[in-house]
PDB file of C-alpha atoms in Angstrom:
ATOM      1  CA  UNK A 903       9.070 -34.293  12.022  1.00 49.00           C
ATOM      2  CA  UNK A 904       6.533 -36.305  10.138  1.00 58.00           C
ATOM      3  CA  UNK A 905       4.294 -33.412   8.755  1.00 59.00           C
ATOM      4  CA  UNK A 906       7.850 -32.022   6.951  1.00 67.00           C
ATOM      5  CA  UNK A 907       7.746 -35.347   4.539  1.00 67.00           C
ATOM      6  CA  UNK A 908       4.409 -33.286   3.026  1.00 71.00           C
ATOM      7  CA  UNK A 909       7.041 -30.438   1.928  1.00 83.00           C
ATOM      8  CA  UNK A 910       8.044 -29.846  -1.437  1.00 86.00           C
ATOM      9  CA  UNK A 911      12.042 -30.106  -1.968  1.00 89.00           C
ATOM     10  CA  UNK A 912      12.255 -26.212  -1.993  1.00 90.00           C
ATOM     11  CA  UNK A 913      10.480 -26.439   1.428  1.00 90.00           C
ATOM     12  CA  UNK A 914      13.393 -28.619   2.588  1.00 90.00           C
ATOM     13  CA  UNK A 915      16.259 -26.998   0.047  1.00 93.00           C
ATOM     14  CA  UNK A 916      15.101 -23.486   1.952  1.00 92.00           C
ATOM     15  CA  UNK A 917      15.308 -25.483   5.284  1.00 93.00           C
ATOM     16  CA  UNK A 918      18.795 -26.456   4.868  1.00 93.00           C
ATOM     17  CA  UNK A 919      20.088 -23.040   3.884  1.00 94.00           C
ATOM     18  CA  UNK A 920      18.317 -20.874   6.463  1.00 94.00           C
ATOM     19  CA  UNK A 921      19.599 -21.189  10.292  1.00 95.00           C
ATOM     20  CA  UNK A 922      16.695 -19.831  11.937  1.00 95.00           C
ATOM     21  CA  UNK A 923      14.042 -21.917  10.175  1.00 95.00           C
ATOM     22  CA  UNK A 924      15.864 -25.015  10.579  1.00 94.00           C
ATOM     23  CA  UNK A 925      15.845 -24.011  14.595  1.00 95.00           C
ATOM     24  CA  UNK A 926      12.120 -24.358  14.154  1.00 94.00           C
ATOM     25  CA  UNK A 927      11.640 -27.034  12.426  1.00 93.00           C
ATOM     26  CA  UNK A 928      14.336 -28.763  14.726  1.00 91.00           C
ATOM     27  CA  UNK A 929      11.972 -27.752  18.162  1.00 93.00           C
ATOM     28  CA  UNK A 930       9.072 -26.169  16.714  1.00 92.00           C
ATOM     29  CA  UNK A 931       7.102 -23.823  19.655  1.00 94.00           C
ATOM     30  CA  UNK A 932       4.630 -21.113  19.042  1.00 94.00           C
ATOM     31  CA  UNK A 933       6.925 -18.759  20.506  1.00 93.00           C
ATOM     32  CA  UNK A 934       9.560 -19.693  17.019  1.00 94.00           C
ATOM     33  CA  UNK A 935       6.831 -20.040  14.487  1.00 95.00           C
ATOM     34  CA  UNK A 936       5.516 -16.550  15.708  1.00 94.00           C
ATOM     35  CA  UNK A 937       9.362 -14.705  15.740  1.00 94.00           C
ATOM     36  CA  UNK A 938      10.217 -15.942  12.435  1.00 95.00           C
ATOM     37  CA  UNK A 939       6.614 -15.124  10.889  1.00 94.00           C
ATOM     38  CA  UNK A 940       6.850 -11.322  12.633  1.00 94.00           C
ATOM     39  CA  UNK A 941      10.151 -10.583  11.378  1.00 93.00           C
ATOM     40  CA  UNK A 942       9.087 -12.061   7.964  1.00 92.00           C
ATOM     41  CA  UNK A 943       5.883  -9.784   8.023  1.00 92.00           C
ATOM     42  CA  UNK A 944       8.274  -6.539   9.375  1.00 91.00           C
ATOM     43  CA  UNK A 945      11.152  -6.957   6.624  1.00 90.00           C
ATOM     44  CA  UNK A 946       8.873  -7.779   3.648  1.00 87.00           C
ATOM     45  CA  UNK A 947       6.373  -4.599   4.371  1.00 88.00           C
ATOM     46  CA  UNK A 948       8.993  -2.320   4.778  1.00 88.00           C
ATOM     47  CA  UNK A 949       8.227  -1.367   8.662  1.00 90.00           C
ATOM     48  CA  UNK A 950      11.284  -0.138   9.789  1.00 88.00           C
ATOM     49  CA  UNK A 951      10.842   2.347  12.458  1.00 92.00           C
ATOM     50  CA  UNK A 952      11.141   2.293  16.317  1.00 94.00           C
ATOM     51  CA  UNK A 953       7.288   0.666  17.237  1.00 93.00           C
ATOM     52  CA  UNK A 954       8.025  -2.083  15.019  1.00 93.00           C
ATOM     53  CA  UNK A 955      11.773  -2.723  16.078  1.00 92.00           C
ATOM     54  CA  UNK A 956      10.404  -2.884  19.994  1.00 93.00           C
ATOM     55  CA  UNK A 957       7.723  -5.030  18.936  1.00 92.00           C
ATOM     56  CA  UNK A 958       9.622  -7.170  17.501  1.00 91.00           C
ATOM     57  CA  UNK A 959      12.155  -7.733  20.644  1.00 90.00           C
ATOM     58  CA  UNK A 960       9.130  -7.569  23.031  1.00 87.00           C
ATOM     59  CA  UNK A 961       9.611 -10.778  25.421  1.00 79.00           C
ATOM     60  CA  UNK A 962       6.511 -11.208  26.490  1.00 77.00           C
ATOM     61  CA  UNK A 963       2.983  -9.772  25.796  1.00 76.00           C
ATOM     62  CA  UNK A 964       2.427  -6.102  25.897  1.00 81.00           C
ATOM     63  CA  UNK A 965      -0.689  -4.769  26.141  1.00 87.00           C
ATOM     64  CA  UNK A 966       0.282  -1.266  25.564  1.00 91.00           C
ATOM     65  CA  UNK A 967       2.419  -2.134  22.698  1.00 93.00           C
ATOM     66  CA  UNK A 968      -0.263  -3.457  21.239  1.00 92.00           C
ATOM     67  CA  UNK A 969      -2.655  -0.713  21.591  1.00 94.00           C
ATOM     68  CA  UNK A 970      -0.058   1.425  19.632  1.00 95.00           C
ATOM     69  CA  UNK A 971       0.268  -0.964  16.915  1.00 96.00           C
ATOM     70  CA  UNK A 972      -3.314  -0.579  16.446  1.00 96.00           C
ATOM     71  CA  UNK A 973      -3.077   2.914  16.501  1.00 97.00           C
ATOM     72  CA  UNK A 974      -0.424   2.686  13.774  1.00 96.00           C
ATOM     73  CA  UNK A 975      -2.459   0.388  11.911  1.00 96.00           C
ATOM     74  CA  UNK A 976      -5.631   2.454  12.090  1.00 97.00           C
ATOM     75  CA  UNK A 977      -3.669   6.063  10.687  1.00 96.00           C
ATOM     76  CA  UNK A 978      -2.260   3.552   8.133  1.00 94.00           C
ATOM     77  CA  UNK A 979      -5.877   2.457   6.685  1.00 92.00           C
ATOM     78  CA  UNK A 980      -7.044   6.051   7.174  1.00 94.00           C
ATOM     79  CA  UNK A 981      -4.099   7.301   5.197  1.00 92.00           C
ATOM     80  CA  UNK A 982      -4.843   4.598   2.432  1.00 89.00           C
ATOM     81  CA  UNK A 983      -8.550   5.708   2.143  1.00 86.00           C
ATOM     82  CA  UNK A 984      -7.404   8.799   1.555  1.00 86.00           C
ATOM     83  CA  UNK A 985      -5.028   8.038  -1.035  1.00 81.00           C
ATOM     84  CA  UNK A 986      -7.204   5.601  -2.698  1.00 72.00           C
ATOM     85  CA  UNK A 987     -10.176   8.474  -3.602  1.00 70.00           C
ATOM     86  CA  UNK A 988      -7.195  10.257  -5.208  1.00 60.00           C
ATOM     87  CA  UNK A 989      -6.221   9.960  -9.430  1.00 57.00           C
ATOM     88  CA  UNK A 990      -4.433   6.812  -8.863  1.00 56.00           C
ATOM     89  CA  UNK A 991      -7.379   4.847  -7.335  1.00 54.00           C
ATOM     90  CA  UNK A 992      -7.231   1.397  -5.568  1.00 56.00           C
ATOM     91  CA  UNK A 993      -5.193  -2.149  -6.118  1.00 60.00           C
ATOM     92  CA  UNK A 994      -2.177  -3.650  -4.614  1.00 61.00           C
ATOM     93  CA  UNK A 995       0.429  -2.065  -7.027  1.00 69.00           C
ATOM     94  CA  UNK A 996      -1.069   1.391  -5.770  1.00 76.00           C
ATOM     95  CA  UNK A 997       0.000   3.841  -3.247  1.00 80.00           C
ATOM     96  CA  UNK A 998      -3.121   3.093  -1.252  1.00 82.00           C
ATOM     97  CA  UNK A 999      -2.398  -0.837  -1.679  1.00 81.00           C
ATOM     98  CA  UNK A1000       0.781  -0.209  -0.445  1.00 84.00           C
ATOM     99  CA  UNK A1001      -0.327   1.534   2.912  1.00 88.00           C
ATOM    100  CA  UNK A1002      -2.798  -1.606   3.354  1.00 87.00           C
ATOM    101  CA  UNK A1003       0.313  -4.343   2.806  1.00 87.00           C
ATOM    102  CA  UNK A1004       1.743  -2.009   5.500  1.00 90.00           C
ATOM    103  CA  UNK A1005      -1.171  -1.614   7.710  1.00 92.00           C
ATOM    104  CA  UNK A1006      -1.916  -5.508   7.323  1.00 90.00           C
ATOM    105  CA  UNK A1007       1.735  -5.949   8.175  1.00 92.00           C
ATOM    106  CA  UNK A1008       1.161  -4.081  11.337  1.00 94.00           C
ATOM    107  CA  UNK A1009      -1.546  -5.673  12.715  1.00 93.00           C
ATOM    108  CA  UNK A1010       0.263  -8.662  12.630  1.00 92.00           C
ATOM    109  CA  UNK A1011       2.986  -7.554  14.731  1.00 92.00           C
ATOM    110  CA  UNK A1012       0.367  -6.260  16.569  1.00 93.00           C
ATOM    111  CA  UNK A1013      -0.910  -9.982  16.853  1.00 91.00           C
ATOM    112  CA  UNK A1014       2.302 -11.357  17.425  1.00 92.00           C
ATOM    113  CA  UNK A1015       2.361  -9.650  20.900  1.00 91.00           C
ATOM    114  CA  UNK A1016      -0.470 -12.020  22.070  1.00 88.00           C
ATOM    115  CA  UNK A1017      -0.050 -15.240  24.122  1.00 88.00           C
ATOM    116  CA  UNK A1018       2.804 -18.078  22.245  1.00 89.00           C
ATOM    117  CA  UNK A1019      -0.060 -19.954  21.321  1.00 92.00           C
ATOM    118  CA  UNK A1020      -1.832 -21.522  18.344  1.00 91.00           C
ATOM    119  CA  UNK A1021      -4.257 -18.698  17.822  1.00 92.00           C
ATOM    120  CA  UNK A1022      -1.820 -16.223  17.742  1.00 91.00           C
ATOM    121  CA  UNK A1023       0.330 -18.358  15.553  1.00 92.00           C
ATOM    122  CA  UNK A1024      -2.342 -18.638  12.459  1.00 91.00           C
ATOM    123  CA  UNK A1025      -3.072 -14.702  12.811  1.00 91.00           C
ATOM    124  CA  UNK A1026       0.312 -13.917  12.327  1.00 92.00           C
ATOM    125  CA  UNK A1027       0.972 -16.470   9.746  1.00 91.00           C
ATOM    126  CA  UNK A1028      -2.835 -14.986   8.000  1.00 88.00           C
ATOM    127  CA  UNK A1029      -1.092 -12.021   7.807  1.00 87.00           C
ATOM    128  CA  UNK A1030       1.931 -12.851   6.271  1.00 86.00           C
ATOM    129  CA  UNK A1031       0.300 -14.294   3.200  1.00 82.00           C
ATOM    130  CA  UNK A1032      -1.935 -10.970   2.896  1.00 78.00           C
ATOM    131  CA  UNK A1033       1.776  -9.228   1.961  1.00 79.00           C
ATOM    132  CA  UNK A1034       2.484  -9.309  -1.825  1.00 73.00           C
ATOM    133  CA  UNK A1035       4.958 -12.640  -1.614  1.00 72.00           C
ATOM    134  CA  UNK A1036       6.449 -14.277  -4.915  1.00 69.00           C
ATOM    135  CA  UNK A1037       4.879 -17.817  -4.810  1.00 68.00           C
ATOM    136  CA  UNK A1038       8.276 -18.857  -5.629  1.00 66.00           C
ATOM    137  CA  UNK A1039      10.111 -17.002  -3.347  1.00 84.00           C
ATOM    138  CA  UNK A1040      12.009 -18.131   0.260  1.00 89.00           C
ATOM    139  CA  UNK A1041       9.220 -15.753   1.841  1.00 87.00           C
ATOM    140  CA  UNK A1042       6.003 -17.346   0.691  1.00 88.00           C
ATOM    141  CA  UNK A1043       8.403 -21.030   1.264  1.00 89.00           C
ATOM    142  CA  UNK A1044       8.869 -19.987   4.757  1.00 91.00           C
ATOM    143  CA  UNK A1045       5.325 -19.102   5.619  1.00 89.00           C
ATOM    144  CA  UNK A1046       4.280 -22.243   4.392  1.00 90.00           C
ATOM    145  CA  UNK A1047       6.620 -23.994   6.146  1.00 92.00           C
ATOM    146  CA  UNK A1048       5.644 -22.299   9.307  1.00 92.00           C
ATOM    147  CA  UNK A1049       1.801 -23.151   8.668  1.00 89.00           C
ATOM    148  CA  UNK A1050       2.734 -27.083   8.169  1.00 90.00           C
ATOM    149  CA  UNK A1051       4.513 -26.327  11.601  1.00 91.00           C
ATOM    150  CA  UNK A1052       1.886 -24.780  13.710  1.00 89.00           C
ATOM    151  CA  UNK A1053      -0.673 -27.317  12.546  1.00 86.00           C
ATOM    152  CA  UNK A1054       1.771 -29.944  13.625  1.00 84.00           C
ATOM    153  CA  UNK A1055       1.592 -28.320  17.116  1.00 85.00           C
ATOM    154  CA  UNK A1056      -2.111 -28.084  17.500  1.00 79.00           C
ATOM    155  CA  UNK A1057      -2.562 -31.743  16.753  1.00 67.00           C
TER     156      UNK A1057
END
């Protein structure tokens, strides 16, 4: 794919060693670019309970599972606010912070339930990069690679 040449060689070195990326890259859809971001976003915040496993093996949009994502997502930002007027205050690195990496995480399994299309692509990838990601890292590599993908597809 002639976008990929932009890539920096850990772009390509991360390419080669992970399976499911290099699927992508190899037949880039939506419907890839928005599995591998959602499972990114899932593992990296931490979401491991039943909503987020069926999300992420939903097949097709679900209107209802969405609705309780938002729910979830809503307590989550609720629960932060409440934390955050506590001693330790706001900031990433904080107990609050760490319920909105989660609640942003949410939403965007929440937004991965939409339609396999370009829209729904960027606002999972969006929020992806609001997780705390090493800049150097495979996951911050992957979401990048991801974003050169899904522009390729809405040229």
């Amino acid at each position: 794919m002639d976008s990929l040449i932009f890539l920096e060689p850990e772009h390509h070195e991360l390419i080669g060693r992970d399976q499911a990326l290099a699927a992508v890259v190899a037949a880039p859809t939506y419907a890839g670019i928005i599995a591998l971001a959602a499972r990114l976003i899932v593992r990296v915040a931490g979401l491991d309970d039943d909503l987020s496993r069926t999300a992420l093996t939903a097949t097709a949009p679900d209107e209802d599972l969405r609705r309780r994502l938002a729910e979830r997502a809503d307590a989550l930002r609720a629960e932060a606010a409440a934390v955050a007027s506590g001693p330790t205050g706001p900031g990433w690195d904080s107990p609050a912070g760490r319920l909105l990496i989660r609640e942003q995480a949410v939403r965007g399994l929440g937004h991965a339930l939409g339609p396999a299309d370009g829209k729904t692509a960027r606002a999972v990838i969006r929020s992806g990069r609001t997780l705390r990601l090493d800049e150097d890292g495979d996951d911050f590599l992957t979401l990048e690679v991801l974003f050169v993908l899904d522009d390729r597809l809405g040229r």
